[in-house]
CSV table of C-alpha atoms and ligand atoms in Angstrom, one decimal:
chain,number,residue,atom,x,y,z
W,1,MET,CA,101.7,4.2,30.6
W,2,LEU,CA,102.6,0.6,31.2
W,3,PHE,CA,105.5,0.1,28.7
W,4,GLY,CA,107.4,-3.1,29.0
W,5,SER,CA,109.2,-5.7,27.0
W,6,HIS,CA,109.5,-9.4,26.6
W,7,VAL,CA,112.0,-10.7,29.2
W,8,SER,CA,113.9,-13.9,29.8
W,9,ILE,CA,113.0,-16.3,32.7
W,10,ARG,CA,116.5,-17.8,32.6
W,11,HIS,CA,117.0,-16.8,36.2
W,12,GLY,CA,113.4,-17.5,37.3
W,13,TYR,CA,110.1,-15.7,37.2
W,14,SER,CA,110.6,-13.4,40.2
W,15,TYR,CA,114.0,-12.3,38.8
W,16,ALA,CA,112.4,-11.5,35.5
W,17,ALA,CA,109.8,-9.3,37.3
W,18,LYS,CA,112.5,-7.5,39.3
W,19,ALA,CA,114.6,-7.0,36.1
W,20,ALA,CA,111.6,-5.5,34.4
W,21,HIS,CA,110.9,-3.1,37.3
W,22,VAL,CA,114.5,-2.0,37.7
W,23,ALA,CA,114.6,-1.3,33.9
W,24,GLY,CA,111.7,1.1,34.3
W,25,CYS,CA,109.0,-1.1,32.9
W,26,GLY,CA,105.3,-1.0,34.0
W,27,SER,CA,104.7,-4.4,32.5
W,28,PHE,CA,106.5,-7.3,30.9
W,29,GLN,CA,105.9,-10.5,29.0
W,30,TYR,CA,107.7,-13.9,29.4
W,31,PHE,CA,107.6,-17.4,28.1
W,32,PRO,CA,106.4,-19.6,31.0
W,33,LYS,CA,108.6,-22.4,29.6
W,34,ASN,CA,110.7,-23.4,26.6
W,35,PRO,CA,109.2,-21.5,23.7
W,36,ARG,CA,110.0,-24.2,21.2
W,37,SER,CA,108.5,-27.1,22.9
W,38,LEU,CA,105.0,-28.2,24.2
W,39,SER,CA,106.6,-30.3,27.0
W,40,ILE,CA,105.1,-29.9,30.4
W,41,LYS,CA,107.2,-27.9,32.9
W,42,THR,CA,107.4,-28.6,36.6
W,43,PHE,CA,107.8,-25.1,37.8
W,44,ASP,CA,109.1,-23.6,41.0
W,45,ALA,CA,105.8,-22.5,42.7
W,46,HIS,CA,107.6,-20.6,45.4
W,47,ASP,CA,109.5,-18.5,42.8
W,48,ALA,CA,106.2,-17.9,40.9
W,49,MET,CA,104.5,-16.8,44.1
W,50,ASN,CA,107.4,-14.4,44.7
W,51,CYS,CA,106.9,-13.0,41.2
W,52,ALA,CA,103.2,-12.5,41.8
W,53,ASP,CA,103.9,-10.7,45.2
W,54,TYR,CA,106.6,-8.5,43.7
W,55,CYS,CA,104.4,-7.4,40.8
W,56,LYS,CA,101.5,-6.6,43.1
W,57,ALA,CA,103.7,-4.6,45.5
W,58,ASN,CA,105.2,-2.6,42.6
W,59,GLY,CA,102.2,-2.2,40.4
W,60,LEU,CA,103.7,-4.3,37.6
W,61,LEU,CA,101.5,-6.1,35.1
W,62,SER,CA,102.6,-9.2,33.3
W,63,ILE,CA,101.4,-11.5,30.5
W,64,ALA,CA,102.8,-14.9,29.5
W,65,HIS,CA,103.2,-16.1,25.9
W,66,THR,CA,102.5,-19.7,24.8
W,67,PRO,CA,105.3,-21.7,23.1
W,68,TYR,CA,105.4,-21.2,19.2
W,69,PRO,CA,104.0,-24.7,18.4
W,70,THR,CA,100.7,-23.8,20.2
W,71,ASN,CA,98.0,-23.9,17.6
W,72,PHE,CA,94.3,-24.1,18.4
W,73,ALA,CA,93.2,-24.7,14.8
W,74,VAL,CA,94.6,-28.3,14.7
W,75,ASP,CA,92.1,-31.1,14.2
W,76,GLU,CA,90.3,-32.3,17.2
W,77,GLY,CA,91.0,-35.8,18.6
W,78,THR,CA,94.5,-35.8,17.3
W,79,GLU,CA,97.6,-36.5,19.4
W,80,MET,CA,98.7,-33.0,18.6
W,81,ALA,CA,95.5,-31.4,19.9
W,82,ASP,CA,96.0,-33.3,23.2
W,83,LYS,CA,99.6,-32.2,23.5
W,84,ILE,CA,98.7,-28.6,22.9
W,85,MET,CA,95.9,-28.8,25.4
W,86,GLY,CA,98.2,-30.2,28.1
W,87,SER,CA,100.8,-27.5,27.3
W,88,LEU,CA,98.2,-24.7,27.4
W,89,LEU,CA,96.9,-25.8,30.8
W,90,ASN,CA,100.5,-25.9,32.1
W,91,ASP,CA,101.1,-22.3,30.7
W,92,LEU,CA,97.8,-21.1,32.4
W,93,GLU,CA,98.9,-22.7,35.7
W,94,ILE,CA,102.3,-21.0,35.6
W,95,ALA,CA,100.9,-17.7,34.6
W,96,GLU,CA,98.2,-17.8,37.3
W,97,ALA,CA,100.9,-18.6,39.9
W,98,CYS,CA,103.0,-15.6,38.6
W,99,GLY,CA,99.9,-13.4,38.9
W,100,SER,CA,99.7,-12.7,35.2
W,101,ILE,CA,96.7,-11.3,33.4
W,102,GLY,CA,96.7,-13.8,30.6
W,103,VAL,CA,98.5,-16.2,28.3
W,104,VAL,CA,98.9,-14.9,24.8
W,105,VAL,CA,98.2,-17.3,21.9
W,106,HIS,CA,98.3,-16.7,18.2
W,107,PHE,CA,94.9,-17.1,16.5
W,108,GLY,CA,96.0,-20.3,14.8
W,109,VAL,CA,97.1,-21.8,11.5
W,110,TYR,CA,94.9,-24.3,9.6
W,111,LYS,CA,96.5,-26.2,6.7
W,112,GLY,CA,93.4,-28.1,5.5
W,113,LYS,CA,91.3,-27.4,2.5
W,114,ASP,CA,88.3,-25.8,4.2
W,115,PRO,CA,89.3,-22.8,6.2
W,116,LEU,CA,86.0,-22.9,8.1
W,117,LYS,CA,87.1,-26.1,9.7
W,118,GLY,CA,90.0,-24.1,11.2
W,119,TYR,CA,87.5,-21.8,13.0
W,120,VAL,CA,85.4,-24.8,14.1
W,121,ASN,CA,88.6,-26.4,15.5
W,122,ILE,CA,89.6,-23.2,17.4
W,123,ILE,CA,86.2,-22.9,19.1
W,124,ALA,CA,86.1,-26.7,20.0
W,125,PHE,CA,89.6,-26.4,21.4
W,126,LEU,CA,88.8,-23.4,23.5
W,127,ASN,CA,85.7,-25.1,24.8
W,128,ARG,CA,87.6,-28.3,25.8
W,129,VAL,CA,90.5,-26.5,27.5
W,130,LEU,CA,88.5,-23.8,29.3
W,131,ARG,CA,86.0,-26.3,30.6
W,132,SER,CA,88.8,-27.5,32.9
W,133,TRP,CA,90.3,-24.1,33.6
W,134,ASN,CA,89.0,-22.2,36.6
W,135,GLY,CA,91.8,-19.7,37.3
W,136,ASN,CA,91.7,-15.9,36.8
W,137,THR,CA,94.3,-15.9,34.1
W,138,LEU,CA,92.7,-15.5,30.7
W,139,VAL,CA,93.5,-16.9,27.3
W,140,LEU,CA,94.5,-13.8,25.2
W,141,ILE,CA,94.0,-14.4,21.5
W,142,GLU,CA,96.4,-12.4,19.3
W,143,ASN,CA,95.6,-11.1,15.8
W,144,GLN,CA,97.9,-12.4,13.1
W,145,ALA,CA,99.8,-10.8,10.2
W,146,GLY,CA,98.4,-13.1,7.6
W,147,GLN,CA,101.8,-14.6,6.7
W,148,GLY,CA,101.2,-18.2,5.4
W,149,THR,CA,97.5,-18.1,6.5
W,150,LYS,CA,95.0,-15.4,6.1
W,151,ILE,CA,92.9,-16.3,9.2
W,152,GLY,CA,92.8,-14.3,12.4
W,153,ILE,CA,93.6,-11.0,10.9
W,154,THR,CA,90.4,-9.0,11.5
W,155,LEU,CA,88.8,-7.8,14.7
W,156,GLU,CA,85.5,-9.4,13.6
W,157,GLU,CA,87.1,-12.9,13.6
W,158,LEU,CA,88.5,-12.5,17.1
W,159,VAL,CA,85.2,-11.1,18.5
W,160,GLN,CA,83.2,-13.9,16.8
W,161,ILE,CA,85.4,-16.7,18.1
W,162,ARG,CA,85.1,-15.4,21.6
W,163,LYS,CA,81.3,-15.0,21.3
W,164,LEU,CA,80.8,-18.4,19.9
W,165,ALA,CA,82.9,-20.2,22.6
W,166,ASP,CA,81.3,-21.7,25.7
W,167,TYR,CA,83.4,-19.6,28.2
W,168,PRO,CA,83.8,-16.1,26.7
W,169,GLU,CA,84.5,-14.7,30.1
W,170,LYS,CA,87.8,-16.7,30.1
W,171,ILE,CA,88.9,-15.2,26.8
W,172,GLY,CA,90.5,-11.8,26.1
W,173,PHE,CA,92.5,-10.3,23.3
W,174,CYS,CA,96.1,-9.2,22.6
W,175,PHE,CA,96.5,-6.6,19.8
W,176,ASP,CA,99.8,-6.8,17.9
W,177,THR,CA,100.5,-3.5,16.1
W,178,CYS,CA,102.9,-5.1,13.6
W,179,HIS,CA,100.5,-7.8,12.7
W,180,ALA,CA,97.6,-5.4,12.4
W,181,PHE,CA,99.7,-3.2,10.1
W,182,ALA,CA,101.2,-6.1,8.0
W,183,SER,CA,97.7,-7.6,7.5
W,184,GLY,CA,96.3,-4.4,6.3
W,185,LEU,CA,93.8,-4.1,9.2
W,186,TRP,CA,95.6,-0.9,10.1
W,187,THR,CA,96.5,0.8,6.8
W,188,GLY,CA,98.4,3.5,8.6
W,189,GLU,CA,95.7,6.1,7.9
W,190,ASN,CA,92.6,4.4,9.4
W,191,TRP,CA,93.4,4.3,13.1
W,192,ASP,CA,90.3,6.3,14.2
W,193,GLU,CA,88.0,4.1,12.2
W,194,LEU,CA,89.7,1.0,13.5
W,195,VAL,CA,89.2,2.1,17.1
W,196,ALA,CA,85.6,3.1,16.4
W,197,ARG,CA,84.9,-0.3,14.8
W,198,GLY,CA,86.6,-2.2,17.6
W,199,GLU,CA,84.5,-0.3,20.2
W,200,GLU,CA,81.3,-0.9,18.2
W,201,ILE,CA,81.8,-4.7,18.0
W,202,ASP,CA,83.0,-5.1,21.6
W,203,TYR,CA,86.7,-5.8,20.8
W,204,PHE,CA,88.4,-3.2,23.0
W,205,SER,CA,86.4,-4.0,26.1
W,206,HIS,CA,88.2,-7.4,26.1
W,207,LEU,CA,91.6,-6.1,25.0
W,208,LYS,CA,94.0,-6.9,27.8
W,209,ALA,CA,97.4,-6.3,26.2
W,210,VAL,CA,99.2,-4.8,23.3
W,211,HIS,CA,102.3,-6.0,21.5
W,212,LEU,CA,103.9,-2.7,20.5
W,213,ASN,CA,106.0,-3.5,17.5
W,214,ASP,CA,106.9,-1.6,14.4
W,215,SER,CA,106.9,-3.4,11.1
W,216,MET,CA,109.8,-4.1,8.7
W,217,PHE,CA,107.3,-4.3,5.8
W,218,ALA,CA,104.5,-2.1,4.4
W,219,SER,CA,100.8,-2.4,5.3
W,220,GLY,CA,99.1,-5.2,3.4
W,221,SER,CA,102.4,-7.1,2.9
W,222,PHE,CA,101.2,-10.0,5.1
W,223,ARG,CA,104.8,-10.3,6.3
W,224,ASP,CA,105.4,-10.7,10.0
W,225,ARG,CA,108.7,-9.0,10.7
W,226,HIS,CA,108.9,-6.8,13.8
W,227,ALA,CA,111.0,-3.6,13.8
W,228,ASP,CA,112.1,-1.4,16.7
W,229,VAL,CA,109.4,1.2,17.5
W,230,GLY,CA,109.6,4.3,15.3
W,231,GLN,CA,112.1,2.6,13.0
W,232,GLY,CA,109.8,0.7,10.6
W,233,TYR,CA,106.9,1.3,8.2
W,234,ILE,CA,104.5,2.2,11.0
W,235,GLY,CA,106.9,5.0,12.1
W,236,GLU,CA,106.8,7.7,14.7
W,237,ARG,CA,103.7,9.7,13.6
W,238,ARG,CA,101.5,6.6,13.8
W,239,ILE,CA,103.0,5.2,17.0
W,240,LYS,CA,102.3,8.6,18.5
W,241,LYS,CA,98.7,8.5,17.4
W,242,LEU,CA,98.3,5.1,18.9
W,243,LEU,CA,99.8,6.2,22.2
W,244,GLN,CA,97.3,9.1,22.4
W,245,THR,CA,94.4,6.7,22.2
W,246,PRO,CA,92.8,6.8,25.8
W,247,LEU,CA,92.3,3.0,25.9
W,248,MET,CA,96.0,2.4,25.7
W,249,LYS,CA,96.6,4.0,29.1
W,250,ARG,CA,95.6,1.0,31.2
W,251,LEU,CA,97.1,-1.7,29.1
W,252,PRO,CA,100.5,-3.5,29.2
W,253,LEU,CA,102.3,-2.2,26.0
W,254,ILE,CA,104.9,-4.9,25.4
W,255,LEU,CA,107.8,-4.6,23.0
W,256,GLU,CA,108.7,-7.7,21.0
W,257,THR,CA,111.1,-5.8,18.9
W,258,PRO,CA,114.6,-7.0,17.7
W,259,GLY,CA,116.5,-4.2,19.4
W,260,ASN,CA,118.7,-3.8,16.3
W,261,ILE,CA,118.8,-0.1,16.3
W,262,LEU,CA,117.7,0.8,19.9
W,263,SER,CA,117.8,-1.5,23.0
W,264,HIS,CA,114.5,-2.1,24.7
W,265,SER,CA,115.2,0.4,27.4
W,266,GLU,CA,116.1,3.0,24.8
W,267,GLN,CA,112.9,2.3,23.0
W,268,ILE,CA,110.9,2.7,26.2
W,269,ALA,CA,112.6,6.0,26.9
W,270,TYR,CA,111.8,7.0,23.4
W,271,LEU,CA,108.1,6.0,23.9
W,272,LYS,CA,107.9,8.0,27.1
W,273,ARG,CA,109.3,11.0,25.3
W,274,LEU,CA,106.7,10.6,22.6
W,275,CYS,CA,103.9,10.6,25.2
W,276,LYS,CA,105.1,13.9,26.6
W,277,GLU,CA,105.1,15.6,23.2
W,278,SER,CA,101.6,16.7,22.4
D,1,ZN,ZN1,102.9,-10.4,19.1
């Protein structure tokens, strides 16, 4: 299975890929640029190309994660929307050069009175940005925990946004296990139903990556706090059930966990052990 973790690009993209491979990862995630800013990064194209080549040669899959201020739900025609659009195209270019499957973005936060306007904004934003994007790297929309905003927590919303957008073929999904659990989408006991529903509505055919995180809070808490795998409310039994799901075999399974109790490599070793137990 393609376990991996979020890695630093402090020493460059190709270094990050090598570090992930040496650590025994089959995949990894990185921030293409400063995660706290939407500023455009002039990147080292040669280093990015080396990263892509290295990943290809070693069967390593990668995904990028947009900076935190990225939000597709902001109102159209605003300075902020333009800034986010420029930043996202920059992320896509970097990720494409690094040979990454996609760029992960959180569903979005809408602060206005009418939540439907938030959805309209997301679709309009996707249409605008993807009109001028012709690379292979996808935009991967991630489900949210429901902390602060209750949108983007169901599979139906994600599927519907993709379907209503002008370029659905440029959009995929990233499933965050902590967010799914915290939002109550995954109650802890409905995994089989969740998978069946996702297959029925065409969610899993577009799922390209998983954020494999445990949760520090109970299902339905709407609190987004990641825990080391097996150490939170999701726990070993449910993680094991998830890993046994056949569709998980081909996907990058990325840890975004704090590493408080176990380091990322210890967590990956633990996950590999869980896979071996039947
Ligand atoms: Zn995540």
